mmCIF file with all atom_site columns, C-alpha atoms and ligand atoms in Angstrom:
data_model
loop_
_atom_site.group_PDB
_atom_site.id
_atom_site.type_symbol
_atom_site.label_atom_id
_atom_site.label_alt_id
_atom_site.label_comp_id
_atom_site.label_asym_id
_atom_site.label_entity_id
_atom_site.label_seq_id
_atom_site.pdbx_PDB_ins_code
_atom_site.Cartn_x
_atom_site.Cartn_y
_atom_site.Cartn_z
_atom_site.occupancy
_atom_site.B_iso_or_equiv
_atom_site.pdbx_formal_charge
_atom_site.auth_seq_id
_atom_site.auth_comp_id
_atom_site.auth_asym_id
_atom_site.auth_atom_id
_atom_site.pdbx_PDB_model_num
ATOM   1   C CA  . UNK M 1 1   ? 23.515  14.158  -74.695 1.00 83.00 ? 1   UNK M CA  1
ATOM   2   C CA  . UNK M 1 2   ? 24.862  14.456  -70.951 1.00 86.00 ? 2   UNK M CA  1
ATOM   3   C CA  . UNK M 1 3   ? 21.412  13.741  -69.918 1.00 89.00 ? 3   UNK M CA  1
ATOM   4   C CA  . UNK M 1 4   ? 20.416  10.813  -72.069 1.00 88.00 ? 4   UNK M CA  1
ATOM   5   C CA  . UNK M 1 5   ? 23.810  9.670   -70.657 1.00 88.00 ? 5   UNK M CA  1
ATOM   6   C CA  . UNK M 1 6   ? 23.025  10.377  -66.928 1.00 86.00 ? 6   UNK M CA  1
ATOM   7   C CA  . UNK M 1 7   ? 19.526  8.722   -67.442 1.00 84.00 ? 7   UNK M CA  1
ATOM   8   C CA  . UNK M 1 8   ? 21.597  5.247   -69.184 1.00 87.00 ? 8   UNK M CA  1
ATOM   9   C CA  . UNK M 1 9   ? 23.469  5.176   -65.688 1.00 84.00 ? 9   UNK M CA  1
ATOM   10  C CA  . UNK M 1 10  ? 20.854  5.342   -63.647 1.00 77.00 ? 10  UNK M CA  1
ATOM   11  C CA  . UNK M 1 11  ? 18.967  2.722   -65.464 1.00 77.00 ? 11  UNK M CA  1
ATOM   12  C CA  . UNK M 1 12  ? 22.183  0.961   -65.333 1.00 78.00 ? 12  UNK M CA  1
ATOM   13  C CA  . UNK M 1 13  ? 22.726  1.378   -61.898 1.00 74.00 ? 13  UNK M CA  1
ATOM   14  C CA  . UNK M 1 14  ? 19.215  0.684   -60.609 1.00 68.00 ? 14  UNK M CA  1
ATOM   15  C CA  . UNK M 1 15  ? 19.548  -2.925  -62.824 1.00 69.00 ? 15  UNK M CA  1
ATOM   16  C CA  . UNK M 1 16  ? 23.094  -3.612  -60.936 1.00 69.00 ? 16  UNK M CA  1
ATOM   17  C CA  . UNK M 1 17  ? 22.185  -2.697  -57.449 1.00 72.00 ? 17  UNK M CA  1
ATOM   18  C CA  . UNK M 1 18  ? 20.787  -5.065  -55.294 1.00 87.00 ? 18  UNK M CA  1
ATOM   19  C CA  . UNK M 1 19  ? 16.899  -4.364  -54.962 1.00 95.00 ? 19  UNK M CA  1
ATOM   20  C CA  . UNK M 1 20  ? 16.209  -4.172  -51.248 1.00 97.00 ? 20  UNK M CA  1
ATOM   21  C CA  . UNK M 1 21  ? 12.710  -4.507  -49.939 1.00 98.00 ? 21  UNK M CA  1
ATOM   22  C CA  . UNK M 1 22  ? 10.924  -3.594  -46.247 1.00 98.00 ? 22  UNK M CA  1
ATOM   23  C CA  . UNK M 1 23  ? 8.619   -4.258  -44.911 1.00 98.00 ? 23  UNK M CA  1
ATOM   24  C CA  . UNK M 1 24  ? 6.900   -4.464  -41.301 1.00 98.00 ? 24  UNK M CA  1
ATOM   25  C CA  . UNK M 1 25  ? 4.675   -6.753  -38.801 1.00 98.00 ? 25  UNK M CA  1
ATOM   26  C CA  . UNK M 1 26  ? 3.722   -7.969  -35.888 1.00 98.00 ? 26  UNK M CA  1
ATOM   27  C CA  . UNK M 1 27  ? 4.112   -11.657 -36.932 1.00 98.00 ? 27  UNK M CA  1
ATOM   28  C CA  . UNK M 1 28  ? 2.230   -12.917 -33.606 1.00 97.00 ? 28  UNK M CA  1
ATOM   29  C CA  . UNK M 1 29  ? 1.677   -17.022 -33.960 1.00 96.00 ? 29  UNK M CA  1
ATOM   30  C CA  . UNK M 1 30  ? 3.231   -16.883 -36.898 1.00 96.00 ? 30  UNK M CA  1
ATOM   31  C CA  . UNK M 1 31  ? 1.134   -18.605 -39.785 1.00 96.00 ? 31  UNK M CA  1
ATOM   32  C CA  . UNK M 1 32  ? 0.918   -19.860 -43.207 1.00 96.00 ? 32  UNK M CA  1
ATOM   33  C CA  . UNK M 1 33  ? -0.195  -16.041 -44.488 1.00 96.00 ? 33  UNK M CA  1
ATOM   34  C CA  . UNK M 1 34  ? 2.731   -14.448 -42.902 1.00 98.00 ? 34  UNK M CA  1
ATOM   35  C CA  . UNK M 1 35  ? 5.485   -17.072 -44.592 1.00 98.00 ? 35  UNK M CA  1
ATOM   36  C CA  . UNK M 1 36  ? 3.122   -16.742 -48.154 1.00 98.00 ? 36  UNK M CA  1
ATOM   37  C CA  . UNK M 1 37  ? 3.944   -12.960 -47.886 1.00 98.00 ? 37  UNK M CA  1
ATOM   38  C CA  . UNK M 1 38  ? 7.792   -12.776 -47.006 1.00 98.00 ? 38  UNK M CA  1
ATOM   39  C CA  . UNK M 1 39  ? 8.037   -15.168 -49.473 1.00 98.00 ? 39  UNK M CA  1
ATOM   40  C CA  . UNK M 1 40  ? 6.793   -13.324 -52.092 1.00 97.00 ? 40  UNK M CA  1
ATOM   41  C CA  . UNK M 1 41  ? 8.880   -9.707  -50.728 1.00 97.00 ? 41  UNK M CA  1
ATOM   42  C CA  . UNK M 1 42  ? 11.449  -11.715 -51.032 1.00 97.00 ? 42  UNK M CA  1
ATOM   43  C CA  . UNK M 1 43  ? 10.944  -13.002 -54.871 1.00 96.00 ? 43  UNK M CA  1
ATOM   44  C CA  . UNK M 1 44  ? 10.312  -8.908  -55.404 1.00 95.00 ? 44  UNK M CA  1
ATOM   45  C CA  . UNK M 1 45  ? 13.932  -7.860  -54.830 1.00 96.00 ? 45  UNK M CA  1
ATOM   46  C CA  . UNK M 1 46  ? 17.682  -9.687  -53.735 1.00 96.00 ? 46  UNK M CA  1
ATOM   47  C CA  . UNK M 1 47  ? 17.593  -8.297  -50.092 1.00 97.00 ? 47  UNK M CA  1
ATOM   48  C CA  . UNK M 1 48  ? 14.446  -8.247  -47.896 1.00 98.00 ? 48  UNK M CA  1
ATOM   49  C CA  . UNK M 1 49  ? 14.301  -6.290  -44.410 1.00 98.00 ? 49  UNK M CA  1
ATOM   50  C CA  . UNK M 1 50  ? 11.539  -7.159  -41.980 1.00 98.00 ? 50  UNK M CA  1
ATOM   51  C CA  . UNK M 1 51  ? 10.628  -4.735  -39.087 1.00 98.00 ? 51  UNK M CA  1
ATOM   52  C CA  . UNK M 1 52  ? 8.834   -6.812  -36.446 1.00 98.00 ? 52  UNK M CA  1
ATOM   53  C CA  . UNK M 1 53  ? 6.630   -4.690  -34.185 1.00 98.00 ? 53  UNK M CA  1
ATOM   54  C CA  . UNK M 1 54  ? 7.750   -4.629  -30.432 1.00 98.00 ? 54  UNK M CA  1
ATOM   55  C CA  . UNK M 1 55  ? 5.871   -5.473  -27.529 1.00 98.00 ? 55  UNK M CA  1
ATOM   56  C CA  . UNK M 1 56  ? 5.635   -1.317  -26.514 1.00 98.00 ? 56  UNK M CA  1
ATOM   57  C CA  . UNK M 1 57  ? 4.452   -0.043  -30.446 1.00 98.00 ? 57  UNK M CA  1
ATOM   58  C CA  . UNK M 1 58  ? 2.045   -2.958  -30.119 1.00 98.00 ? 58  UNK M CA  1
ATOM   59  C CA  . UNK M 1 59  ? 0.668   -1.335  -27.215 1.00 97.00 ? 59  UNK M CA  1
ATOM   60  C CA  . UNK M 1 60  ? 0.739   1.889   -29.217 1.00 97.00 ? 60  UNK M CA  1
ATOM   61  C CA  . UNK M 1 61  ? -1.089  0.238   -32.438 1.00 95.00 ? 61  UNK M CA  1
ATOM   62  C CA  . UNK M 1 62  ? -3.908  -1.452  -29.615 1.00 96.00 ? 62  UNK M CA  1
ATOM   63  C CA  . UNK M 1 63  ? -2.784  -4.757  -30.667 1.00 94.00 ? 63  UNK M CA  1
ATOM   64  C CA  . UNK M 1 64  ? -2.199  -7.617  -27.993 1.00 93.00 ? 64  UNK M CA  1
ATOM   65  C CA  . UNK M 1 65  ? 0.191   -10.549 -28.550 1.00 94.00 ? 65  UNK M CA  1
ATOM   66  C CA  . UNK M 1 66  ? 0.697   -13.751 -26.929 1.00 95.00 ? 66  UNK M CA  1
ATOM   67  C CA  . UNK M 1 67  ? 4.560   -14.330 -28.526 1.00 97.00 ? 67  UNK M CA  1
ATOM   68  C CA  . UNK M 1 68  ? 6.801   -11.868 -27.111 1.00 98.00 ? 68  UNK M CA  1
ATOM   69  C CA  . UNK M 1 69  ? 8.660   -9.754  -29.136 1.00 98.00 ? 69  UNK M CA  1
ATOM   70  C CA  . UNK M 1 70  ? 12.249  -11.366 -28.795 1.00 98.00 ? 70  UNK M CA  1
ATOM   71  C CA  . UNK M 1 71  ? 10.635  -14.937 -30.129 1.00 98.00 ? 71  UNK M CA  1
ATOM   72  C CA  . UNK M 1 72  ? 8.901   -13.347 -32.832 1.00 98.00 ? 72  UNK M CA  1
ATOM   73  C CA  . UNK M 1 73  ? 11.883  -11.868 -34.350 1.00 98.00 ? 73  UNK M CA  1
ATOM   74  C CA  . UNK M 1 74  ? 14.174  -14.660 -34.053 1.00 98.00 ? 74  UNK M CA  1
ATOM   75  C CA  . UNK M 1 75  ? 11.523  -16.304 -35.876 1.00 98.00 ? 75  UNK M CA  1
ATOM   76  C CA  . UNK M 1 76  ? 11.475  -13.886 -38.107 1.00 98.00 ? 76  UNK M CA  1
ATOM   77  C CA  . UNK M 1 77  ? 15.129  -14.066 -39.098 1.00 98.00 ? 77  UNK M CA  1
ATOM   78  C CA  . UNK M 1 78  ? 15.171  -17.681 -38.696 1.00 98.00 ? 78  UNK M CA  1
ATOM   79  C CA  . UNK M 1 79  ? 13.191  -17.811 -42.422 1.00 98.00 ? 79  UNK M CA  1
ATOM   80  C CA  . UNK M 1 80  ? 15.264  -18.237 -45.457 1.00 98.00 ? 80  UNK M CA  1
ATOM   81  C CA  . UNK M 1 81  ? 13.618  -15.268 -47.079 1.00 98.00 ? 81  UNK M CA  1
ATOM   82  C CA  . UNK M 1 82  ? 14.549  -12.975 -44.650 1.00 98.00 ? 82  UNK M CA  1
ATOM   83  C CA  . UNK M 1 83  ? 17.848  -10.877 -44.525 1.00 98.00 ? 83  UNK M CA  1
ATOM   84  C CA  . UNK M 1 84  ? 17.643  -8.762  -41.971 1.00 98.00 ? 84  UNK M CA  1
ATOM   85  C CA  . UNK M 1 85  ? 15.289  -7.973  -38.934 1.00 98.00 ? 85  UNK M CA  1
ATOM   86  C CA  . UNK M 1 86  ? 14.872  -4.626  -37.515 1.00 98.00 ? 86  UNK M CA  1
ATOM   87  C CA  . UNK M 1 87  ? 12.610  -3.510  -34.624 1.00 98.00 ? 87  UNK M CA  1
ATOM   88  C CA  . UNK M 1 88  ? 9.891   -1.470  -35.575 1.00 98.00 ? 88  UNK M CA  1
ATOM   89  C CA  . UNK M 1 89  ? 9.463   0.865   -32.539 1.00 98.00 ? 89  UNK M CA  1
ATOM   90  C CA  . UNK M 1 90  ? 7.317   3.722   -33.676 1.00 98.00 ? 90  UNK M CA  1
ATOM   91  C CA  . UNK M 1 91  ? 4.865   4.824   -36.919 1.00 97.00 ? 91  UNK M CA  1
ATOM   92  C CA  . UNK M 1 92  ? 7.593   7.186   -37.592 1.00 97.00 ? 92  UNK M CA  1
ATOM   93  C CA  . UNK M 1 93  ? 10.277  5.386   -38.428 1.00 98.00 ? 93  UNK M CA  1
ATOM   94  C CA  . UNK M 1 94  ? 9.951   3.928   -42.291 1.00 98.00 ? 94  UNK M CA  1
ATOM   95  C CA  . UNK M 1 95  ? 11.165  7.242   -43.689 1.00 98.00 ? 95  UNK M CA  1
ATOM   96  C CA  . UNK M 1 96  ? 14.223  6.957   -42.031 1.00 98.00 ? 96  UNK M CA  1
ATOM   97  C CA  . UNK M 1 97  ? 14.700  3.158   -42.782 1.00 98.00 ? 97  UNK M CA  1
ATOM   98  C CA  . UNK M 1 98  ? 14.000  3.469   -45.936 1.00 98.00 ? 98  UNK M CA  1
ATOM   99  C CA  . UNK M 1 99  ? 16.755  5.682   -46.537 1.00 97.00 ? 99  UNK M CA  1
ATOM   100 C CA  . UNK M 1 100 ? 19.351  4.285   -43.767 1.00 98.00 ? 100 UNK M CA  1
ATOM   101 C CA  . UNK M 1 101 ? 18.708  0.969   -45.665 1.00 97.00 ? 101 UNK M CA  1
ATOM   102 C CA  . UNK M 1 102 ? 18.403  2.541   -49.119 1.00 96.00 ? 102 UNK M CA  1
ATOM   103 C CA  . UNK M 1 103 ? 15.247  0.323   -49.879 1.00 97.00 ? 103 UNK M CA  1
ATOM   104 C CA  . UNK M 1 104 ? 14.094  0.299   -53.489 1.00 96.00 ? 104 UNK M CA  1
ATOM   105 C CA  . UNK M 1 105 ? 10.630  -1.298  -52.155 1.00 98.00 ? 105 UNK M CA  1
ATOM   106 C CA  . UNK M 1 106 ? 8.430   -0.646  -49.404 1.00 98.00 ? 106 UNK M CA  1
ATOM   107 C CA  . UNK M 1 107 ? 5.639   -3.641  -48.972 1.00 98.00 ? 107 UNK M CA  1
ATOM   108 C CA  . UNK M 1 108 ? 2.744   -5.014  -46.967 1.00 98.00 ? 108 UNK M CA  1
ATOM   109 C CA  . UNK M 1 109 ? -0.494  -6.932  -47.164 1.00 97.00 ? 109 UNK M CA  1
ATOM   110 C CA  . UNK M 1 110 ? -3.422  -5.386  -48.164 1.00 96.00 ? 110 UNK M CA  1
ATOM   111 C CA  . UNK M 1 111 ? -5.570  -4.855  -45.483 1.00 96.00 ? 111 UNK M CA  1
ATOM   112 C CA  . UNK M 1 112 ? -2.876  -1.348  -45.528 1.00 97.00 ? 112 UNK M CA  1
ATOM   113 C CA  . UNK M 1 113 ? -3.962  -0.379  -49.253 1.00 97.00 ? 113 UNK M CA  1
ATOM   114 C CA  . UNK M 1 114 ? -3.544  3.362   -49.386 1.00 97.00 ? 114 UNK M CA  1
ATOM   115 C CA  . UNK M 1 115 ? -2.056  3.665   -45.704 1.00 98.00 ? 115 UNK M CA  1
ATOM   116 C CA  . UNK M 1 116 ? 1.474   4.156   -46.769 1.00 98.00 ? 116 UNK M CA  1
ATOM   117 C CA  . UNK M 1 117 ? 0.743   6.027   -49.809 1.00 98.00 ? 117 UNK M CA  1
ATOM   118 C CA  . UNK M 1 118 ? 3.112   9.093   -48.390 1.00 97.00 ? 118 UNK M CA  1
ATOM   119 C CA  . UNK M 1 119 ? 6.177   6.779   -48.926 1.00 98.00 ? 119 UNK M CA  1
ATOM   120 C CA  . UNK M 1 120 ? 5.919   6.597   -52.581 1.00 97.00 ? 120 UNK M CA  1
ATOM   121 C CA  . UNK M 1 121 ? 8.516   10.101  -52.477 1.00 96.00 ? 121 UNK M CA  1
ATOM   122 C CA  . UNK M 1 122 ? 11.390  7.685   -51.143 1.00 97.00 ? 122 UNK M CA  1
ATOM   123 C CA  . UNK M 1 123 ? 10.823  4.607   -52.991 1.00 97.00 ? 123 UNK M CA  1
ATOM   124 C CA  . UNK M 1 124 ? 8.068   1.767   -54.639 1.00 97.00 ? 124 UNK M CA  1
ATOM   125 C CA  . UNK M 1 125 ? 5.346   1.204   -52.244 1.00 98.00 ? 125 UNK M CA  1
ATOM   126 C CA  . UNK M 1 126 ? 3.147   -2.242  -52.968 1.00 98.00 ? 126 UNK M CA  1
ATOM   127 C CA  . UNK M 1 127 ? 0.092   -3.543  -51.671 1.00 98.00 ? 127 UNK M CA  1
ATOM   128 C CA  . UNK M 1 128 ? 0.246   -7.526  -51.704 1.00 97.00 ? 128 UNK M CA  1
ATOM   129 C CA  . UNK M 1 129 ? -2.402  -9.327  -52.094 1.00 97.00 ? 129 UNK M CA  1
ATOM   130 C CA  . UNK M 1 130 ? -3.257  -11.352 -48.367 1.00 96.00 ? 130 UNK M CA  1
ATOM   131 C CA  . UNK M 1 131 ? -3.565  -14.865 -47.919 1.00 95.00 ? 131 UNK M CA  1
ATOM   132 C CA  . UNK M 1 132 ? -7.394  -15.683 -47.210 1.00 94.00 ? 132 UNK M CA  1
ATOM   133 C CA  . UNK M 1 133 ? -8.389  -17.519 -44.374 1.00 92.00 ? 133 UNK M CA  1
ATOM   134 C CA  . UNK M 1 134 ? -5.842  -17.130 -42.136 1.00 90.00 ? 134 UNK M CA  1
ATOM   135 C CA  . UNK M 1 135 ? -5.084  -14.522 -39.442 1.00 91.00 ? 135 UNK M CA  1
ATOM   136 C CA  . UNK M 1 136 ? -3.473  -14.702 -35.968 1.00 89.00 ? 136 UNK M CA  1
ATOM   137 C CA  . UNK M 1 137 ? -7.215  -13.183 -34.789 1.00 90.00 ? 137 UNK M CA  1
ATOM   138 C CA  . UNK M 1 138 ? -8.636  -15.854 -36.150 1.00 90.00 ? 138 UNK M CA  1
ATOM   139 C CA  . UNK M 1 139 ? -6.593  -18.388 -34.600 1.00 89.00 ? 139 UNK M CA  1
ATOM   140 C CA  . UNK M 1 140 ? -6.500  -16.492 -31.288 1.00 88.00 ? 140 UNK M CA  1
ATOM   141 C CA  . UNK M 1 141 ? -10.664 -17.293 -31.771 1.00 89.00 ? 141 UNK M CA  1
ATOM   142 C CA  . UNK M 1 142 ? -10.511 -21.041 -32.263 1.00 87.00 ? 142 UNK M CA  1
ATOM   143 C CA  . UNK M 1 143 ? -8.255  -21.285 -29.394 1.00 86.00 ? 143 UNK M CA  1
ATOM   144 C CA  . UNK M 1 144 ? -10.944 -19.442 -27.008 1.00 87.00 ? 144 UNK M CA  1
ATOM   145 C CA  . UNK M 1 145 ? -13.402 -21.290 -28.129 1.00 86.00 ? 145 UNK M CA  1
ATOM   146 C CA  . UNK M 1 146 ? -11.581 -24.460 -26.930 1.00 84.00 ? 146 UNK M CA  1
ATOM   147 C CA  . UNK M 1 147 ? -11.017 -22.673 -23.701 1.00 85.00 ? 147 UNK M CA  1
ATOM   148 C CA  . UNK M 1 148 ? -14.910 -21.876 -23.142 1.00 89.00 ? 148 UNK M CA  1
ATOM   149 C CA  . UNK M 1 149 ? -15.783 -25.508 -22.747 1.00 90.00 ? 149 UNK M CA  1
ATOM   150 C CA  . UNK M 1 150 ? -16.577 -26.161 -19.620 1.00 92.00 ? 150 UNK M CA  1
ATOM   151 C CA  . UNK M 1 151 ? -15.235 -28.335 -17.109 1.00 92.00 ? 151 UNK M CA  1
ATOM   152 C CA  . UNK M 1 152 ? -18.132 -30.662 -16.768 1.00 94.00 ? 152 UNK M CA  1
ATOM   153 C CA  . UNK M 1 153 ? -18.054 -31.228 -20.634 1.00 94.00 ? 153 UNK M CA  1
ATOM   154 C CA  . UNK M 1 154 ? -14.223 -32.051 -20.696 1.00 92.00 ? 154 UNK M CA  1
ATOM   155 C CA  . UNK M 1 155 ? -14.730 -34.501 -18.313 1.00 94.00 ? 155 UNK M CA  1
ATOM   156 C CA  . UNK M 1 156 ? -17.527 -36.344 -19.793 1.00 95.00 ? 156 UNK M CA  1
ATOM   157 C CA  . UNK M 1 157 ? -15.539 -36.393 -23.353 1.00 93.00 ? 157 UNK M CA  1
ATOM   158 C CA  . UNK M 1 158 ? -12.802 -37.507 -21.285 1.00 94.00 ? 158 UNK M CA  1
ATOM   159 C CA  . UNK M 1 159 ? -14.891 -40.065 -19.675 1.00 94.00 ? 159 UNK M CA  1
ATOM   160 C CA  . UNK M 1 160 ? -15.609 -41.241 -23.206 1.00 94.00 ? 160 UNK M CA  1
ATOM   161 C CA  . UNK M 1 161 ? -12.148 -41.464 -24.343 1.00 93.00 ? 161 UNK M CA  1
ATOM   162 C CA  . UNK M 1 162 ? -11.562 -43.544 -21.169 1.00 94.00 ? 162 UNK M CA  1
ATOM   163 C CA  . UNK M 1 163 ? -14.603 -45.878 -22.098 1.00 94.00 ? 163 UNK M CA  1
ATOM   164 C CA  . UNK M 1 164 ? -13.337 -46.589 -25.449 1.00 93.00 ? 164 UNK M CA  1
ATOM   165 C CA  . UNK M 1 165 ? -9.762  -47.209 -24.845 1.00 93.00 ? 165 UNK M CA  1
ATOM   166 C CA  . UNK M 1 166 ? -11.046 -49.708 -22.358 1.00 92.00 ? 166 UNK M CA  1
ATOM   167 C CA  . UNK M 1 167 ? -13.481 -50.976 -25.079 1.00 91.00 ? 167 UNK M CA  1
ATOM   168 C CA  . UNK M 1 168 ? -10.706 -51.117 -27.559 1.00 89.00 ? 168 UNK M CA  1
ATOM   169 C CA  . UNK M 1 169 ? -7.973  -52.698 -25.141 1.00 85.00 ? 169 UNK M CA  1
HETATM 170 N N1  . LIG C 2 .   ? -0.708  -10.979 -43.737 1.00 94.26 ? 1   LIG C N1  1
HETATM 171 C C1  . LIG C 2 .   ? -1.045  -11.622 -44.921 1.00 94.26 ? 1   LIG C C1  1
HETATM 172 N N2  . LIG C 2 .   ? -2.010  -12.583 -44.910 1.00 94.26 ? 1   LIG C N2  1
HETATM 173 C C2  . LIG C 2 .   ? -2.617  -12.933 -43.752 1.00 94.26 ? 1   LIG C C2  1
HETATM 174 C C3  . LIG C 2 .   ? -2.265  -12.300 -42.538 1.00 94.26 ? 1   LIG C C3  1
HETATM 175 C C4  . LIG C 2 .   ? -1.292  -11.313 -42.554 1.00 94.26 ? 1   LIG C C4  1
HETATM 176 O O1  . LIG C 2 .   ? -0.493  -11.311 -45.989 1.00 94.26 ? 1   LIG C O1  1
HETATM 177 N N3  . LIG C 2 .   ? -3.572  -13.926 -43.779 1.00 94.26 ? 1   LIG C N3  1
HETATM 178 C C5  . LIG C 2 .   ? 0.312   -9.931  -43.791 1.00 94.26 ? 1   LIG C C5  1
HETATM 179 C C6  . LIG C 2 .   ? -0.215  -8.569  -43.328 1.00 94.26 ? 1   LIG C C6  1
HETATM 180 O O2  . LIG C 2 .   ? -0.914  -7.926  -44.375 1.00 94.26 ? 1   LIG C O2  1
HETATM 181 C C7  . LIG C 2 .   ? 1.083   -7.863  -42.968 1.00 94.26 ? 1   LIG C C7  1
HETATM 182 C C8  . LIG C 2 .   ? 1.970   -9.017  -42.460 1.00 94.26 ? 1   LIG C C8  1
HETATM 183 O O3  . LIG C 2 .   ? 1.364   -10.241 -42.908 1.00 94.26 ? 1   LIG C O3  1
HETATM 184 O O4  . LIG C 2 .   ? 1.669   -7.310  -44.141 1.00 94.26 ? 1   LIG C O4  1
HETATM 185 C C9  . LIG C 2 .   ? 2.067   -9.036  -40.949 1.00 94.26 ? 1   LIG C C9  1
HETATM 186 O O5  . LIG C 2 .   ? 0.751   -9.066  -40.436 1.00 94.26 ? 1   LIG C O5  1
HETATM 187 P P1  . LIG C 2 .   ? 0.514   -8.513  -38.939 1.00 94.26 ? 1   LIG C P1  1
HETATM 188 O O6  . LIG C 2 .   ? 1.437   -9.205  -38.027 1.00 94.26 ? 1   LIG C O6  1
HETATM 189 O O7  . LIG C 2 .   ? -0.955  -8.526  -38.674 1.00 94.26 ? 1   LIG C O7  1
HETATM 190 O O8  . LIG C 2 .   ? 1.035   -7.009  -39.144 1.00 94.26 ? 1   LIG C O8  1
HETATM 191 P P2  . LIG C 2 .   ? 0.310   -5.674  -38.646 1.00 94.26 ? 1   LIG C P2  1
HETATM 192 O O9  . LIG C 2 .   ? -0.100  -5.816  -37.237 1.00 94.26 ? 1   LIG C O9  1
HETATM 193 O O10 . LIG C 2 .   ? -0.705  -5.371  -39.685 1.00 94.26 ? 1   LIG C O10 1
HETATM 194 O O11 . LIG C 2 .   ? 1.528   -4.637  -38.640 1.00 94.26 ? 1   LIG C O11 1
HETATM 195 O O12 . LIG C 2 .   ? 3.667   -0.557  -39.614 1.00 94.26 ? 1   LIG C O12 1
HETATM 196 C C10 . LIG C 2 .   ? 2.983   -1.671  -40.153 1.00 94.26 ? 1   LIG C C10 1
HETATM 197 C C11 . LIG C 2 .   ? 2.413   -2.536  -39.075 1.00 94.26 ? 1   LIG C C11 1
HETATM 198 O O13 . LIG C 2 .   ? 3.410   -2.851  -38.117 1.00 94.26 ? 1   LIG C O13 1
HETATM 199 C C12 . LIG C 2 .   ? 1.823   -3.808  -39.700 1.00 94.26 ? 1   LIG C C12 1
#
């Protein structure tokens, strides 16, 4: 009886309380695949927490950005889906979060599936689905490639351009 009792206000209690989700990133150039994923944390729960990577645990994870960390999370926390920002300083840390934060969800994209498996003792740990093709590696690319042609060809195109708005005028 107690029991059945004690399991109705938990049920109750986890229906009432606000379901908070985390969830962590570098967010460098921020893109279309990073806004389709806090989008959908967000629709997951009522409060969503975002740890952006710093500048040193980038270094740590081998991972170079071009936004500095201070940009990236006041972008971050400039979205409408986003409650909260927290840095995310170490690999360590989500435990602790989790709990400081008392998060019902932990999330990320899928190119993690099975990384964070360990956190599924402090709460619901989902692997969403990524947005294909679209990463800031891949835009990183497309703006080298730019940058590897050469002088001589930019200033024959330019030449070109030149020619025709004198052709057009
Ligand atoms: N993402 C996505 N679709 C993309 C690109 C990224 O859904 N086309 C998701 C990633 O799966 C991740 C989030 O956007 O959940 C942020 O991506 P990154 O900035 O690349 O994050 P990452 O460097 O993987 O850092 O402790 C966790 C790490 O800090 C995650």
């Amino acid at each position: 009886m107690l029991n059945a009792l004690k399991q109705k206000l938990t049920n109750y209690w986890n229906l009432m309380k606000n379901k908070t989700i985390i969830t962590y990133g570098t967010f460098d150039m921020f893109h279309i695949g990073h806004l389709n994923l806090l989008k959908r944390l967000k629709a997951l729960g009522d409060e969503l927490i975002v740890g952006v990577s710093t500048d040193e645990f980038n270094k740590i994870k081998g991972k170079k950005t071009l936004i500095p960390y201070d940009q990236r999370a006041e972008i971050i926390a400039s979205i409408k889906y986003v409650d909260k920002v927290i840095a995310e300083e170490n690999w360590e840390q989500k435990k602790l979060d989790i709990e400081k934060y008392n998060c019902d969800v932990f999330a990320i994209g899928n190119d993690w599936e099975g990384k964070f498996d360990f956190l599924k003792d402090y709460c619901e740990v989902i692997y969403m689905e990524r947005t294909k093709g679209v990463s800031t590696s891949e835009l990183k690319n497309s703006l080298n490639s730019f940058l590897s042609i050469s002088k001589k060809d930019l200033e024959i195109a330019f030449s070109i351009i030149e020619k025709l708005r004198t052709d057009l005028n």
